[in-house]
Amino acid sequence: MSARKLFYLGPQGTFTHQVAVNAAQELARLEPQGFDLMPMDDVPQILDAAQHGDGWGIVAWENNVEGYV
């Protein structure tokens, strides 16, 4: 069995990427094979991939620097 995909709003090094790294660590007990972190270009792509069962997704609900996203 391969690692589960975890989609996030890219690119690497963003706040969303850091959340994905943290989430992968916290969720490791649920996915023994781990996670492949997959950067995406926009939130609709993340939601579409997750809805189609391609993996799990991380999206920002609120950005403390810029306000609601």
Tab-separated table of C-alpha atoms in Angstrom:
chain	number	residue	atom	x	y	z
A	1	MET	CA	0.000	0.000	0.000
A	2	SER	CA	1.310	3.480	-0.841
A	3	ALA	CA	1.248	6.734	1.079
A	4	ARG	CA	-1.956	8.784	1.059
A	5	LYS	CA	-1.793	12.079	-0.838
A	6	LEU	CA	-2.240	15.239	1.210
A	7	PHE	CA	-3.009	18.238	-1.007
A	8	TYR	CA	-2.216	21.797	0.079
A	9	LEU	CA	-2.070	25.260	-1.481
A	10	GLY	CA	1.470	25.511	-2.832
A	11	PRO	CA	4.198	26.260	-3.352
A	12	GLN	CA	6.482	24.590	-0.858
A	13	GLY	CA	7.484	26.889	1.998
A	14	THR	CA	4.091	28.597	2.398
A	15	PHE	CA	2.102	28.642	5.622
A	16	THR	CA	-0.253	26.055	4.124
A	17	HIS	CA	2.722	23.807	3.386
A	18	GLN	CA	3.816	24.052	7.024
A	19	VAL	CA	0.300	23.125	8.137
A	20	ALA	CA	0.383	20.119	5.796
A	21	VAL	CA	3.723	19.009	7.294
A	22	ASN	CA	2.297	19.362	10.815
A	23	ALA	CA	-0.944	17.587	9.857
A	24	ALA	CA	0.989	14.681	8.313
A	25	GLN	CA	2.907	14.280	11.579
A	26	GLU	CA	-0.238	14.457	13.710
A	27	LEU	CA	-2.174	12.058	11.463
A	28	ALA	CA	0.644	9.515	11.151
A	29	ARG	CA	-1.129	7.098	13.496
A	30	LEU	CA	-4.103	6.980	11.090
A	31	GLU	CA	-1.963	6.373	8.001
A	32	PRO	CA	0.892	3.931	8.716
A	33	GLN	CA	2.221	4.393	5.154
A	34	GLY	CA	2.497	8.154	5.696
A	35	PHE	CA	1.601	11.013	3.385
A	36	ASP	CA	2.867	12.405	0.107
A	37	LEU	CA	2.499	16.180	0.297
A	38	MET	CA	1.144	17.488	-3.004
A	39	PRO	CA	1.141	21.243	-3.752
A	40	MET	CA	-1.824	22.516	-5.764
A	41	ASP	CA	-2.365	25.809	-7.591
A	42	ASP	CA	-5.671	26.799	-5.999
A	43	VAL	CA	-8.293	25.772	-3.453
A	44	PRO	CA	-10.839	24.476	-6.002
A	45	GLN	CA	-8.223	21.963	-7.231
A	46	ILE	CA	-7.675	20.755	-3.655
A	47	LEU	CA	-11.407	20.404	-3.020
A	48	ASP	CA	-11.934	18.605	-6.333
A	49	ALA	CA	-9.116	16.122	-5.667
A	50	ALA	CA	-10.393	15.392	-2.158
A	51	GLN	CA	-13.995	15.066	-3.333
A	52	HIS	CA	-12.943	12.536	-5.969
A	53	GLY	CA	-11.129	10.447	-3.353
A	54	ASP	CA	-7.630	11.160	-4.658
A	55	GLY	CA	-6.416	12.013	-1.138
A	56	TRP	CA	-6.998	14.434	1.702
A	57	GLY	CA	-6.758	18.221	1.494
A	58	ILE	CA	-5.603	21.162	3.583
A	59	VAL	CA	-7.229	24.550	2.933
A	60	ALA	CA	-6.935	27.805	4.858
A	61	TRP	CA	-10.051	28.868	6.695
A	62	GLU	CA	-8.640	32.169	7.920
A	63	ASN	CA	-5.354	33.974	7.368
A	64	ASN	CA	-4.289	35.970	10.456
A	65	VAL	CA	-2.174	38.315	8.330
A	66	GLU	CA	-4.736	39.159	5.632
A	67	GLY	CA	-8.017	38.225	7.331
A	68	TYR	CA	-10.615	35.833	5.945
A	69	VAL	CA	-9.538	33.886	2.892
